[in-house]
Short mmCIF file of C-alpha atoms in Angstrom, two decimals:
data_model
loop_
_atom_site.label_atom_id
_atom_site.label_comp_id
_atom_site.label_asym_id
_atom_site.label_seq_id
_atom_site.Cartn_x
_atom_site.Cartn_y
_atom_site.Cartn_z
CA UNK A 1 89.71 22.23 -44.48
CA UNK A 2 91.47 23.81 -41.52
CA UNK A 3 91.47 22.09 -38.16
CA UNK A 4 92.11 23.58 -34.75
CA UNK A 5 95.35 22.54 -33.07
CA UNK A 6 94.85 20.38 -30.01
CA UNK A 7 96.34 22.04 -26.91
CA UNK A 8 99.49 20.42 -25.62
CA UNK A 9 99.63 18.68 -22.27
CA UNK A 10 101.53 21.64 -20.80
CA UNK A 11 98.95 24.12 -22.13
CA UNK A 12 96.11 22.07 -20.64
CA UNK A 13 97.95 21.89 -17.32
CA UNK A 14 98.61 25.66 -17.32
CA UNK A 15 94.97 26.40 -18.19
CA UNK A 16 93.74 24.14 -15.39
CA UNK A 17 96.13 25.78 -12.94
CA UNK A 18 94.93 29.28 -13.96
CA UNK A 19 91.30 28.22 -13.55
CA UNK A 20 92.05 26.75 -10.13
CA UNK A 21 93.79 29.94 -8.97
CA UNK A 22 90.89 32.06 -10.21
CA UNK A 23 88.41 29.83 -8.35
CA UNK A 24 90.51 29.96 -5.17
CA UNK A 25 90.65 33.76 -5.34
CA UNK A 26 86.89 33.96 -5.80
CA UNK A 27 86.37 31.59 -2.86
CA UNK A 28 88.73 33.68 -0.70
CA UNK A 29 86.86 36.89 -1.51
CA UNK A 30 83.54 35.25 -0.75
CA UNK A 31 84.87 33.87 2.52
CA UNK A 32 86.09 37.33 3.53
CA UNK A 33 82.65 38.79 2.86
CA UNK A 34 81.05 36.01 4.92
CA UNK A 35 83.49 36.58 7.80
CA UNK A 36 82.75 40.29 7.69
CA UNK A 37 79.02 39.65 7.91
CA UNK A 38 79.42 37.10 10.73
CA UNK A 39 81.62 39.53 12.67
CA UNK A 40 79.11 42.31 12.20
CA UNK A 41 76.17 40.17 13.34
CA UNK A 42 78.06 38.95 16.41
CA UNK A 43 79.10 42.45 17.37
CA UNK A 44 75.63 43.86 16.78
CA UNK A 45 74.22 41.23 19.11
CA UNK A 46 76.75 42.12 21.79
CA UNK A 47 76.22 45.83 21.27
CA UNK A 48 72.53 45.49 21.99
CA UNK A 49 73.27 44.47 25.58
CA UNK A 50 76.32 46.60 26.32
CA UNK A 51 76.35 48.52 29.59
CA UNK A 52 77.79 51.96 28.94
CA UNK A 53 80.68 52.79 31.25
CA UNK A 54 82.04 56.34 31.29
CA UNK A 55 85.82 56.59 31.21
CA UNK A 56 87.73 59.85 31.28
CA UNK A 57 89.73 60.23 28.09
CA UNK A 58 93.08 61.96 28.38
CA UNK A 59 93.44 65.13 26.34
CA UNK A 60 96.47 66.58 24.69
CA UNK A 61 98.83 63.97 26.21
CA UNK A 62 97.26 61.22 24.12
CA UNK A 63 99.57 60.55 21.16
CA UNK A 64 96.64 59.40 19.02
CA UNK A 65 95.00 62.79 19.31
CA UNK A 66 98.06 64.39 17.73
CA UNK A 67 97.14 63.15 14.26
CA UNK A 68 96.37 65.95 11.85
CA UNK A 69 95.63 66.70 8.23
CA UNK A 70 98.96 67.22 6.48
CA UNK A 71 100.01 70.83 6.17
CA UNK A 72 97.37 72.16 8.56
CA UNK A 73 97.74 73.30 12.15
CA UNK A 74 96.82 70.51 14.56
CA UNK A 75 94.88 72.31 17.23
CA UNK A 76 93.25 75.64 17.99
CA UNK A 77 92.70 76.98 21.48
CA UNK A 78 89.84 75.10 23.12
CA UNK A 79 89.41 72.71 20.18
CA UNK A 80 90.34 69.07 19.73
CA UNK A 81 92.34 67.99 16.67
CA UNK A 82 90.33 68.27 13.49
CA UNK A 83 87.60 70.58 14.76
CA UNK A 84 88.81 73.65 12.88
CA UNK A 85 89.82 71.73 9.75
CA UNK A 86 86.52 69.87 9.54
CA UNK A 87 84.45 73.02 9.98
CA UNK A 88 86.41 74.81 7.26
CA UNK A 89 86.23 71.92 4.78
CA UNK A 90 82.48 71.43 5.15
CA UNK A 91 81.28 74.99 5.70
CA UNK A 92 78.34 75.87 3.47
CA UNK A 93 77.99 72.41 1.91
CA UNK A 94 74.55 70.80 2.42
CA UNK A 95 74.37 67.60 4.45
CA UNK A 96 71.40 65.24 4.63
CA UNK A 97 71.82 62.04 6.61
CA UNK A 98 74.67 60.06 5.06
CA UNK A 99 74.92 62.45 2.10
CA UNK A 100 77.21 65.41 1.47
CA UNK A 101 76.59 67.79 -1.43
CA UNK A 102 73.85 68.88 -3.75
CA UNK A 103 71.09 66.34 -4.51
CA UNK A 104 71.24 67.50 -8.14
CA UNK A 105 74.96 66.76 -8.54
CA UNK A 106 75.52 64.68 -11.70
CA UNK A 107 77.97 62.27 -10.03
CA UNK A 108 77.38 59.95 -7.08
CA UNK A 109 80.36 58.85 -4.97
CA UNK A 110 79.88 56.08 -2.42
CA UNK A 111 82.52 55.43 0.24
CA UNK A 112 82.51 52.18 2.22
CA UNK A 113 84.46 52.57 5.44
CA UNK A 114 84.92 51.67 9.08
CA UNK A 115 85.66 54.35 11.65
CA UNK A 116 88.48 52.23 13.11
CA UNK A 117 90.10 51.54 9.72
CA UNK A 118 93.53 53.27 9.52
CA UNK A 119 93.45 53.29 5.72
CA UNK A 120 90.07 55.02 5.83
CA UNK A 121 91.72 57.62 8.04
CA UNK A 122 94.39 58.19 5.38
CA UNK A 123 91.73 58.62 2.70
CA UNK A 124 89.73 61.03 4.85
CA UNK A 125 92.61 63.21 5.97
CA UNK A 126 94.59 63.32 2.72
CA UNK A 127 92.27 62.64 -0.22
CA UNK A 128 88.77 63.68 0.85
CA UNK A 129 89.52 67.42 1.38
CA UNK A 130 90.70 67.79 -2.22
CA UNK A 131 87.69 65.94 -3.62
CA UNK A 132 85.32 68.03 -1.51
CA UNK A 133 86.97 71.26 -2.60
CA UNK A 134 87.17 70.40 -6.31
CA UNK A 135 83.94 68.49 -6.86
CA UNK A 136 81.46 68.62 -3.96
CA UNK A 137 81.67 72.33 -3.25
CA UNK A 138 81.16 73.08 -6.94
CA UNK A 139 78.04 70.90 -7.09
CA UNK A 140 79.53 68.24 -9.37
CA UNK A 141 79.58 65.32 -6.88
CA UNK A 142 77.33 64.15 -4.07
CA UNK A 143 79.02 61.81 -1.60
CA UNK A 144 77.56 59.19 0.71
CA UNK A 145 79.26 57.52 3.66
CA UNK A 146 78.50 53.83 4.13
CA UNK A 147 79.76 52.62 7.50
CA UNK A 148 80.32 48.85 7.51
CA UNK A 149 81.35 48.83 11.20
CA UNK A 150 82.88 45.37 10.87
CA UNK A 151 86.19 45.64 12.72
CA UNK A 152 84.79 45.02 16.18
CA UNK A 153 82.77 46.31 19.10
CA UNK A 154 84.31 49.79 19.04
CA UNK A 155 83.39 50.10 15.36
CA UNK A 156 79.73 49.41 16.10
CA UNK A 157 79.69 51.79 19.08
CA UNK A 158 81.23 54.51 16.94
CA UNK A 159 78.95 53.65 14.03
CA UNK A 160 75.81 54.02 16.13
CA UNK A 161 76.93 57.46 17.33
CA UNK A 162 77.78 58.39 13.74
CA UNK A 163 74.26 57.36 12.74
CA UNK A 164 72.98 59.69 15.45
CA UNK A 165 75.11 62.50 14.02
CA UNK A 166 73.57 61.78 10.62
CA UNK A 167 70.13 62.33 12.16
CA UNK A 168 71.32 65.86 12.97
CA UNK A 169 72.88 66.27 9.50
CA UNK A 170 76.35 66.40 11.02
CA UNK A 171 77.66 63.00 9.97
CA UNK A 172 80.51 64.28 7.83
CA UNK A 173 81.78 66.59 10.59
CA UNK A 174 81.60 63.71 13.06
CA UNK A 175 83.43 61.28 10.77
CA UNK A 176 86.16 63.77 9.89
CA UNK A 177 86.88 64.71 13.50
CA UNK A 178 86.71 61.05 14.55
CA UNK A 179 89.43 60.10 12.07
CA UNK A 180 91.65 62.92 13.36
CA UNK A 181 91.38 61.36 16.82
CA UNK A 182 91.26 57.68 15.86
CA UNK A 183 92.78 55.36 18.45
CA UNK A 184 94.20 51.85 18.39
CA UNK A 185 91.76 49.36 16.91
CA UNK A 186 89.48 47.71 19.51
CA UNK A 187 91.48 49.09 22.43
CA UNK A 188 88.33 50.29 24.12
CA UNK A 189 89.01 53.96 23.38
CA UNK A 190 85.50 54.55 21.96
CA UNK A 191 84.01 55.54 25.32
CA UNK A 192 81.09 57.87 26.02
CA UNK A 193 83.45 60.69 26.96
CA UNK A 194 85.48 60.20 23.79
CA UNK A 195 82.34 60.22 21.65
CA UNK A 196 81.02 63.30 23.43
CA UNK A 197 84.26 65.12 22.64
CA UNK A 198 83.79 64.23 18.96
CA UNK A 199 80.14 65.32 19.17
CA UNK A 200 81.10 68.68 20.59
CA UNK A 201 83.74 69.32 17.93
CA UNK A 202 81.31 68.25 15.19
CA UNK A 203 78.43 70.38 16.44
CA UNK A 204 76.33 67.37 17.48
CA UNK A 205 74.01 67.51 20.48
CA UNK A 206 75.23 64.63 22.64
CA UNK A 207 72.07 64.09 24.67
CA UNK A 208 69.97 63.71 21.55
CA UNK A 209 72.66 61.61 19.89
CA UNK A 210 72.99 59.26 22.87
CA UNK A 211 69.27 58.58 22.88
CA UNK A 212 69.26 57.71 19.19
CA UNK A 213 72.47 55.66 19.41
CA UNK A 214 70.88 53.52 22.15
CA UNK A 215 67.90 52.71 19.92
CA UNK A 216 67.61 49.89 17.40
CA UNK A 217 67.23 52.52 14.67
CA UNK A 218 70.92 53.40 14.97
CA UNK A 219 71.82 49.97 13.59
CA UNK A 220 69.79 50.46 10.42
CA UNK A 221 72.43 52.47 8.47
CA UNK A 222 75.06 49.84 9.33
CA UNK A 223 72.85 47.01 8.12
CA UNK A 224 71.99 48.95 4.96
CA UNK A 225 75.68 49.64 4.30
CA UNK A 226 76.52 45.94 4.62
CA UNK A 227 73.64 44.94 2.36
CA UNK A 228 74.84 47.34 -0.33
CA UNK A 229 78.44 46.29 0.25
CA UNK A 230 77.54 42.64 -0.29
CA UNK A 231 75.65 43.59 -3.44
CA UNK A 232 78.72 45.41 -4.78
CA UNK A 233 81.10 42.70 -3.47
CA UNK A 234 83.00 45.05 -1.18
CA UNK A 235 85.68 43.12 0.71
CA UNK A 236 87.87 45.84 2.24
CA UNK A 237 87.87 49.45 3.37
CA UNK A 238 88.07 52.08 2.17
CA UNK A 239 86.34 51.13 -1.07
CA UNK A 240 84.98 53.92 -3.25
CA UNK A 241 82.50 53.73 -6.13
CA UNK A 242 81.50 56.45 -8.58
CA UNK A 243 78.75 56.68 -11.16
CA UNK A 244 76.18 58.92 -12.74
CA UNK A 245 73.35 60.01 -10.47
CA UNK A 246 70.77 57.24 -10.71
CA UNK A 247 73.11 55.04 -12.77
CA UNK A 248 75.42 52.08 -12.24
CA UNK A 249 78.41 52.36 -9.93
CA UNK A 250 82.00 51.50 -10.81
CA UNK A 251 84.70 50.80 -8.23
CA UNK A 252 87.68 53.15 -8.16
CA UNK A 253 90.85 51.06 -8.16
CA UNK A 254 93.13 53.29 -6.10
CA UNK A 255 95.04 53.47 -2.86
CA UNK A 256 93.62 55.70 -0.11
CA UNK A 257 95.97 58.61 -0.87
CA UNK A 258 96.03 58.36 -4.69
CA UNK A 259 94.16 61.62 -5.26
CA UNK A 260 94.82 61.69 -8.99
CA UNK A 261 93.20 58.28 -9.50
CA UNK A 262 90.00 59.38 -7.73
CA UNK A 263 89.92 62.60 -9.72
CA UNK A 264 90.43 60.70 -12.96
CA UNK A 265 87.51 58.38 -12.10
CA UNK A 266 85.23 61.30 -11.27
CA UNK A 267 86.27 63.23 -14.38
CA UNK A 268 85.53 60.17 -16.46
CA UNK A 269 81.95 60.05 -15.16
CA UNK A 270 81.55 63.82 -15.60
CA UNK A 271 82.64 63.42 -19.21
CA UNK A 272 79.74 61.02 -19.73
CA UNK A 273 77.16 63.19 -17.95
#
């Protein structure tokens, strides 16, 4: 009769240490999600009573507005950075609310982001154009933008205006141009005049957008994004999931500019479709 070998004292100690580390990591991730939710709720409460103050935003002298998609001209006459690039990338592709692409596309891609997140900016300016060109334009992928708006007051202000752009089916133009002109996190740069410049470049009617952004309804997409993010255990941005239309989602483990990893994940789902 064979008997199992009793683990040595060192093996038991190592196993206990590994279990403790795993538990600590799980606790840390859960704490981060709780902090994100508490920050969001606090900011949403403050945003509900904000008094809008118009501040003139400097134009071409602002170094933050000089950010551009690599390899593409920064600015056309009479346009702010990103206006031309965004229009060209999205031309002819259907938009509906938070969605970009054909409703019958076999693959669903969900992006969790914050408009103030610099890594989200990298993903949008360097990775997104290639995914749109190769998969969305061809009808293979439908994308959705889930704005967590958790980095602070400016994130919520921007998120509410983005929700208003979504009401006009111009969310993806708004988001793309916003990232081109992203400022320093929570520096107060997300002013009415700044947002109106993004609106104009994205083809959004500002008067209509302002009215919606001031309503409680503009907070709904942010709350829905956070609810889904908690369900999927999202703890950072950008976080991207892919899956079959109507099926389960799998997180893409990739850096914001690792285009090949995103393509590999999408191709893997397409191979199953």
